[in-house]
Amino acid sequence: MKIALGADHAGFEAKERLRERLRATGHEVVDVGTRSTESCDYPDFALKVARAVADRTAERGMLVCGTGIGMAMAANKVAGIRAAVCTDEFTTQMSRRHNDANIFCAGARVLPAERIAFLAELFLKTEFEGGRHLRRVQKITEAEGRS
Ligand code: RB5
């Protein structure tokens, strides 16, 4: 699968680990940065990944910051994006099964890098269930652009 990957300084090391894990398991990864632990602004990377997913340059996105929260907030401003902060197996699987999340967000100050990589792989393996969940996701989509 083609995956757009980004992080800020807080997520940099976990992002490096995640990129290598994803490549080792056969995924094509487009790493939009950041490239070091020097302080930077998470929305810059969230928006790059979100736009890549929204325009279908990538099938899924992955974002790591300190908590995952700022990344998700920024990514969800882009139409077509459903970014979810995933903290464990349950939230990761439900974000796919019920919410059809297309961007996985995690916090490197919340979870160890190895755990983030494990959950990211689980996210990629988990399918959307559709059915009644599709109707609910469509209501989110319909709300885009309205205030
Ligand atoms: C950076 O200090 C931190 O605010 C950022 O990584 C992220 O946690 C924001 O949501």
PDB file of C-alpha atoms and ligand atoms in Angstrom:
ATOM      1  CA  MET A   1       0.000   0.000   0.000  1.00  0.00           C
ATOM      2  CA  LYS A   2       1.207   3.544  -0.663  1.00  0.00           C
ATOM      3  CA  ILE A   3       1.461   5.483   2.593  1.00  0.00           C
ATOM      4  CA  ALA A   4       2.183   9.151   3.256  1.00  0.00           C
ATOM      5  CA  LEU A   5       4.066   9.536   6.532  1.00  0.00           C
ATOM      6  CA  GLY A   6       4.850  12.622   8.582  1.00  0.00           C
ATOM      7  CA  ALA A   7       5.898  13.752  12.034  1.00  0.00           C
ATOM      8  CA  ASP A   8       7.012  16.799  13.969  1.00  0.00           C
ATOM      9  CA  HIS A   9      10.095  16.939  16.190  1.00  0.00           C
ATOM     10  CA  ALA A  10       8.313  15.050  18.991  1.00  0.00           C
ATOM     11  CA  GLY A  11       7.392  12.238  16.642  1.00  0.00           C
ATOM     12  CA  PHE A  12      10.562  12.202  14.557  1.00  0.00           C
ATOM     13  CA  GLU A  13      12.235   9.143  16.078  1.00  0.00           C
ATOM     14  CA  ALA A  14       9.039   7.088  16.122  1.00  0.00           C
ATOM     15  CA  LYS A  15       8.404   8.116  12.524  1.00  0.00           C
ATOM     16  CA  GLU A  16      11.859   6.898  11.472  1.00  0.00           C
ATOM     17  CA  ARG A  17      11.180   3.542  13.099  1.00  0.00           C
ATOM     18  CA  LEU A  18       7.719   3.359  11.560  1.00  0.00           C
ATOM     19  CA  ARG A  19       9.002   4.146   8.070  1.00  0.00           C
ATOM     20  CA  GLU A  20      11.522   1.317   8.205  1.00  0.00           C
ATOM     21  CA  ARG A  21       8.906  -1.098   9.555  1.00  0.00           C
ATOM     22  CA  LEU A  22       6.429  -0.226   6.824  1.00  0.00           C
ATOM     23  CA  ARG A  23       9.046  -0.591   4.090  1.00  0.00           C
ATOM     24  CA  ALA A  24      10.217  -3.911   5.537  1.00  0.00           C
ATOM     25  CA  THR A  25       6.653  -5.210   5.320  1.00  0.00           C
ATOM     26  CA  GLY A  26       6.355  -4.233   1.657  1.00  0.00           C
ATOM     27  CA  HIS A  27       4.649  -0.850   1.754  1.00  0.00           C
ATOM     28  CA  GLU A  28       5.648   2.126  -0.370  1.00  0.00           C
ATOM     29  CA  VAL A  29       6.279   5.054   1.971  1.00  0.00           C
ATOM     30  CA  VAL A  30       6.415   8.737   1.052  1.00  0.00           C
ATOM     31  CA  ASP A  31       8.077  10.465   4.013  1.00  0.00           C
ATOM     32  CA  VAL A  32       7.158  14.174   4.051  1.00  0.00           C
ATOM     33  CA  GLY A  33       9.368  14.915   7.084  1.00  0.00           C
ATOM     34  CA  THR A  34      10.357  16.294   9.493  1.00  0.00           C
ATOM     35  CA  ARG A  35      13.986  15.331   9.115  1.00  0.00           C
ATOM     36  CA  SER A  36      15.330  15.941  12.645  1.00  0.00           C
ATOM     37  CA  THR A  37      14.364  16.620  16.255  1.00  0.00           C
ATOM     38  CA  GLU A  38      14.663  20.374  15.679  1.00  0.00           C
ATOM     39  CA  SER A  39      11.479  22.117  16.768  1.00  0.00           C
ATOM     40  CA  CYS A  40       8.900  22.527  13.994  1.00  0.00           C
ATOM     41  CA  ASP A  41       5.151  22.988  13.511  1.00  0.00           C
ATOM     42  CA  TYR A  42       3.037  19.828  13.305  1.00  0.00           C
ATOM     43  CA  PRO A  43       0.326  21.324  11.006  1.00  0.00           C
ATOM     44  CA  ASP A  44       2.879  21.658   8.189  1.00  0.00           C
ATOM     45  CA  PHE A  45       3.334  17.884   8.089  1.00  0.00           C
ATOM     46  CA  ALA A  46      -0.253  16.995   8.898  1.00  0.00           C
ATOM     47  CA  LEU A  47      -1.495  19.046   5.955  1.00  0.00           C
ATOM     48  CA  LYS A  48       1.047  17.540   3.535  1.00  0.00           C
ATOM     49  CA  VAL A  49      -0.007  14.014   4.482  1.00  0.00           C
ATOM     50  CA  ALA A  50      -3.710  14.901   4.491  1.00  0.00           C
ATOM     51  CA  ARG A  51      -3.520  16.456   1.022  1.00  0.00           C
ATOM     52  CA  ALA A  52      -1.676  13.407  -0.322  1.00  0.00           C
ATOM     53  CA  VAL A  53      -4.439  11.130   0.966  1.00  0.00           C
ATOM     54  CA  ALA A  54      -7.249  13.449  -0.147  1.00  0.00           C
ATOM     55  CA  ASP A  55      -5.905  13.703  -3.704  1.00  0.00           C
ATOM     56  CA  ARG A  56      -5.235   9.933  -3.719  1.00  0.00           C
ATOM     57  CA  THR A  57      -1.482  10.262  -4.145  1.00  0.00           C
ATOM     58  CA  ALA A  58      -1.420   7.936  -1.138  1.00  0.00           C
ATOM     59  CA  GLU A  59      -3.978   5.381   0.049  1.00  0.00           C
ATOM     60  CA  ARG A  60      -3.377   5.980   3.764  1.00  0.00           C
ATOM     61  CA  GLY A  61      -1.606   8.501   5.965  1.00  0.00           C
ATOM     62  CA  MET A  62       0.331   8.143   9.181  1.00  0.00           C
ATOM     63  CA  LEU A  63       1.197  11.037  11.491  1.00  0.00           C
ATOM     64  CA  VAL A  64       3.172  11.135  14.717  1.00  0.00           C
ATOM     65  CA  CYS A  65       3.546  14.081  17.091  1.00  0.00           C
ATOM     66  CA  GLY A  66       3.736  14.272  20.884  1.00  0.00           C
ATOM     67  CA  THR A  67       0.148  13.189  21.469  1.00  0.00           C
ATOM     68  CA  GLY A  68      -1.292  12.590  17.990  1.00  0.00           C
ATOM     69  CA  ILE A  69      -3.962  15.175  18.801  1.00  0.00           C
ATOM     70  CA  GLY A  70      -2.623  18.220  16.957  1.00  0.00           C
ATOM     71  CA  MET A  71      -1.874  16.118  13.899  1.00  0.00           C
ATOM     72  CA  ALA A  72      -5.443  14.791  13.821  1.00  0.00           C
ATOM     73  CA  MET A  73      -6.942  18.242  14.332  1.00  0.00           C
ATOM     74  CA  ALA A  74      -4.956  19.677  11.442  1.00  0.00           C
ATOM     75  CA  ALA A  75      -5.428  16.717   9.088  1.00  0.00           C
ATOM     76  CA  ASN A  76      -9.191  16.689   9.659  1.00  0.00           C
ATOM     77  CA  LYS A  77      -9.453  20.210   8.205  1.00  0.00           C
ATOM     78  CA  VAL A  78      -8.825  18.710   4.755  1.00  0.00           C
ATOM     79  CA  ALA A  79     -11.947  17.499   2.933  1.00  0.00           C
ATOM     80  CA  GLY A  80     -12.129  13.732   2.658  1.00  0.00           C
ATOM     81  CA  ILE A  81      -9.871  13.108   5.630  1.00  0.00           C
ATOM     82  CA  ARG A  82     -10.840  11.021   8.624  1.00  0.00           C
ATOM     83  CA  ALA A  83      -7.804  11.107  10.899  1.00  0.00           C
ATOM     84  CA  ALA A  84      -7.987   9.176  14.170  1.00  0.00           C
ATOM     85  CA  VAL A  85      -5.796   9.271  17.251  1.00  0.00           C
ATOM     86  CA  CYS A  86      -5.094   5.618  17.999  1.00  0.00           C
ATOM     87  CA  THR A  87      -3.939   4.634  21.464  1.00  0.00           C
ATOM     88  CA  ASP A  88      -4.442   0.881  21.664  1.00  0.00           C
ATOM     89  CA  GLU A  89      -5.719  -2.126  19.700  1.00  0.00           C
ATOM     90  CA  PHE A  90      -9.370  -1.279  20.305  1.00  0.00           C
ATOM     91  CA  THR A  91      -9.252   2.360  19.159  1.00  0.00           C
ATOM     92  CA  THR A  92      -7.050   1.409  16.211  1.00  0.00           C
ATOM     93  CA  GLN A  93      -9.372  -1.335  14.984  1.00  0.00           C
ATOM     94  CA  MET A  94     -12.544   0.660  15.590  1.00  0.00           C
ATOM     95  CA  SER A  95     -11.147   3.655  13.713  1.00  0.00           C
ATOM     96  CA  ARG A  96     -11.050   1.425  10.644  1.00  0.00           C
ATOM     97  CA  ARG A  97     -14.023  -0.885  11.212  1.00  0.00           C
ATOM     98  CA  HIS A  98     -16.552   1.797  12.136  1.00  0.00           C
ATOM     99  CA  ASN A  99     -15.065   5.145  11.058  1.00  0.00           C
ATOM    100  CA  ASP A 100     -13.182   4.196   7.895  1.00  0.00           C
ATOM    101  CA  ALA A 101     -10.276   6.310   9.121  1.00  0.00           C
ATOM    102  CA  ASN A 102      -7.766   7.059   6.390  1.00  0.00           C
ATOM    103  CA  ILE A 103      -5.064   8.594   8.561  1.00  0.00           C
ATOM    104  CA  PHE A 104      -3.563   6.958  11.632  1.00  0.00           C
ATOM    105  CA  CYS A 105      -2.287   9.401  14.265  1.00  0.00           C
ATOM    106  CA  ALA A 106      -0.247   8.502  17.322  1.00  0.00           C
ATOM    107  CA  GLY A 107       1.634  10.209  20.120  1.00  0.00           C
ATOM    108  CA  ALA A 108       5.285   9.470  20.682  1.00  0.00           C
ATOM    109  CA  ARG A 109       5.006  10.978  24.170  1.00  0.00           C
ATOM    110  CA  VAL A 110       2.170   8.562  24.889  1.00  0.00           C
ATOM    111  CA  LEU A 111       3.349   5.289  23.362  1.00  0.00           C
ATOM    112  CA  PRO A 112       6.779   3.735  22.682  1.00  0.00           C
ATOM    113  CA  ALA A 113       7.909   3.728  19.033  1.00  0.00           C
ATOM    114  CA  GLU A 114       7.587  -0.049  18.787  1.00  0.00           C
ATOM    115  CA  ARG A 115       3.996   0.085  19.968  1.00  0.00           C
ATOM    116  CA  ILE A 116       3.174   2.814  17.439  1.00  0.00           C
ATOM    117  CA  ALA A 117       4.608   0.651  14.653  1.00  0.00           C
ATOM    118  CA  PHE A 118       2.540  -2.334  15.824  1.00  0.00           C
ATOM    119  CA  LEU A 119      -0.688  -0.305  15.919  1.00  0.00           C
ATOM    120  CA  ALA A 120       0.048   1.255  12.531  1.00  0.00           C
ATOM    121  CA  GLU A 121       0.305  -2.200  10.981  1.00  0.00           C
ATOM    122  CA  LEU A 122      -2.939  -3.207  12.659  1.00  0.00           C
ATOM    123  CA  PHE A 123      -4.573  -0.093  11.191  1.00  0.00           C
ATOM    124  CA  LEU A 124      -3.480  -1.110   7.685  1.00  0.00           C
ATOM    125  CA  LYS A 125      -4.758  -4.663   8.095  1.00  0.00           C
ATOM    126  CA  THR A 126      -8.195  -3.731   9.443  1.00  0.00           C
ATOM    127  CA  GLU A 127     -11.087  -3.334   6.983  1.00  0.00           C
ATOM    128  CA  PHE A 128     -14.030  -0.934   7.111  1.00  0.00           C
ATOM    129  CA  GLU A 129     -17.268  -2.823   7.897  1.00  0.00           C
ATOM    130  CA  GLY A 130     -19.552  -0.617   5.789  1.00  0.00           C
ATOM    131  CA  GLY A 131     -23.313  -1.178   6.297  1.00  0.00           C
ATOM    132  CA  ARG A 132     -24.777   1.189   8.875  1.00  0.00           C
ATOM    133  CA  HIS A 133     -21.295   2.628   9.436  1.00  0.00           C
ATOM    134  CA  LEU A 134     -21.150   3.795   5.838  1.00  0.00           C
ATOM    135  CA  ARG A 135     -24.302   5.870   6.357  1.00  0.00           C
ATOM    136  CA  ARG A 136     -22.708   7.518   9.403  1.00  0.00           C
ATOM    137  CA  VAL A 137     -19.429   8.218   7.648  1.00  0.00           C
ATOM    138  CA  GLN A 138     -21.382   9.712   4.731  1.00  0.00           C
ATOM    139  CA  LYS A 139     -23.011  12.133   7.180  1.00  0.00           C
ATOM    140  CA  ILE A 140     -19.549  13.322   8.190  1.00  0.00           C
ATOM    141  CA  THR A 141     -18.635  13.767   4.531  1.00  0.00           C
ATOM    142  CA  GLU A 142     -21.842  15.704   3.877  1.00  0.00           C
ATOM    143  CA  ALA A 143     -20.947  18.129   6.656  1.00  0.00           C
ATOM    144  CA  GLU A 144     -17.658  19.088   5.009  1.00  0.00           C
ATOM    145  CA  GLY A 145     -17.640  22.688   3.896  1.00  0.00           C
ATOM    146  CA  ARG A 146     -20.631  23.610   6.074  1.00  0.00           C
ATOM    147  CA  SER A 147     -20.305  25.483   9.342  1.00  0.00           C
TER     148      SER A 147
HETATM  149  C1  RB5 B   1       5.064  19.642  20.442  1.00  0.00           C
HETATM  150  O1  RB5 B   1       5.619  20.073  21.624  1.00  0.00           O
HETATM  151  C2  RB5 B   1       3.658  19.091  20.669  1.00  0.00           C
HETATM  152  O2  RB5 B   1       2.796  20.129  20.985  1.00  0.00           O
HETATM  153  C3  RB5 B   1       3.174  18.353  19.441  1.00  0.00           C
HETATM  154  O3  RB5 B   1       4.072  17.330  19.147  1.00  0.00           O
HETATM  155  C4  RB5 B   1       1.823  17.667  19.528  1.00  0.00           C
HETATM  156  O4  RB5 B   1       1.742  16.858  20.663  1.00  0.00           O
HETATM  157  C5  RB5 B   1       0.656  18.503  19.359  1.00  0.00           C
HETATM  158  O5  RB5 B   1      -0.495  18.027  19.340  1.00  0.00           O
END
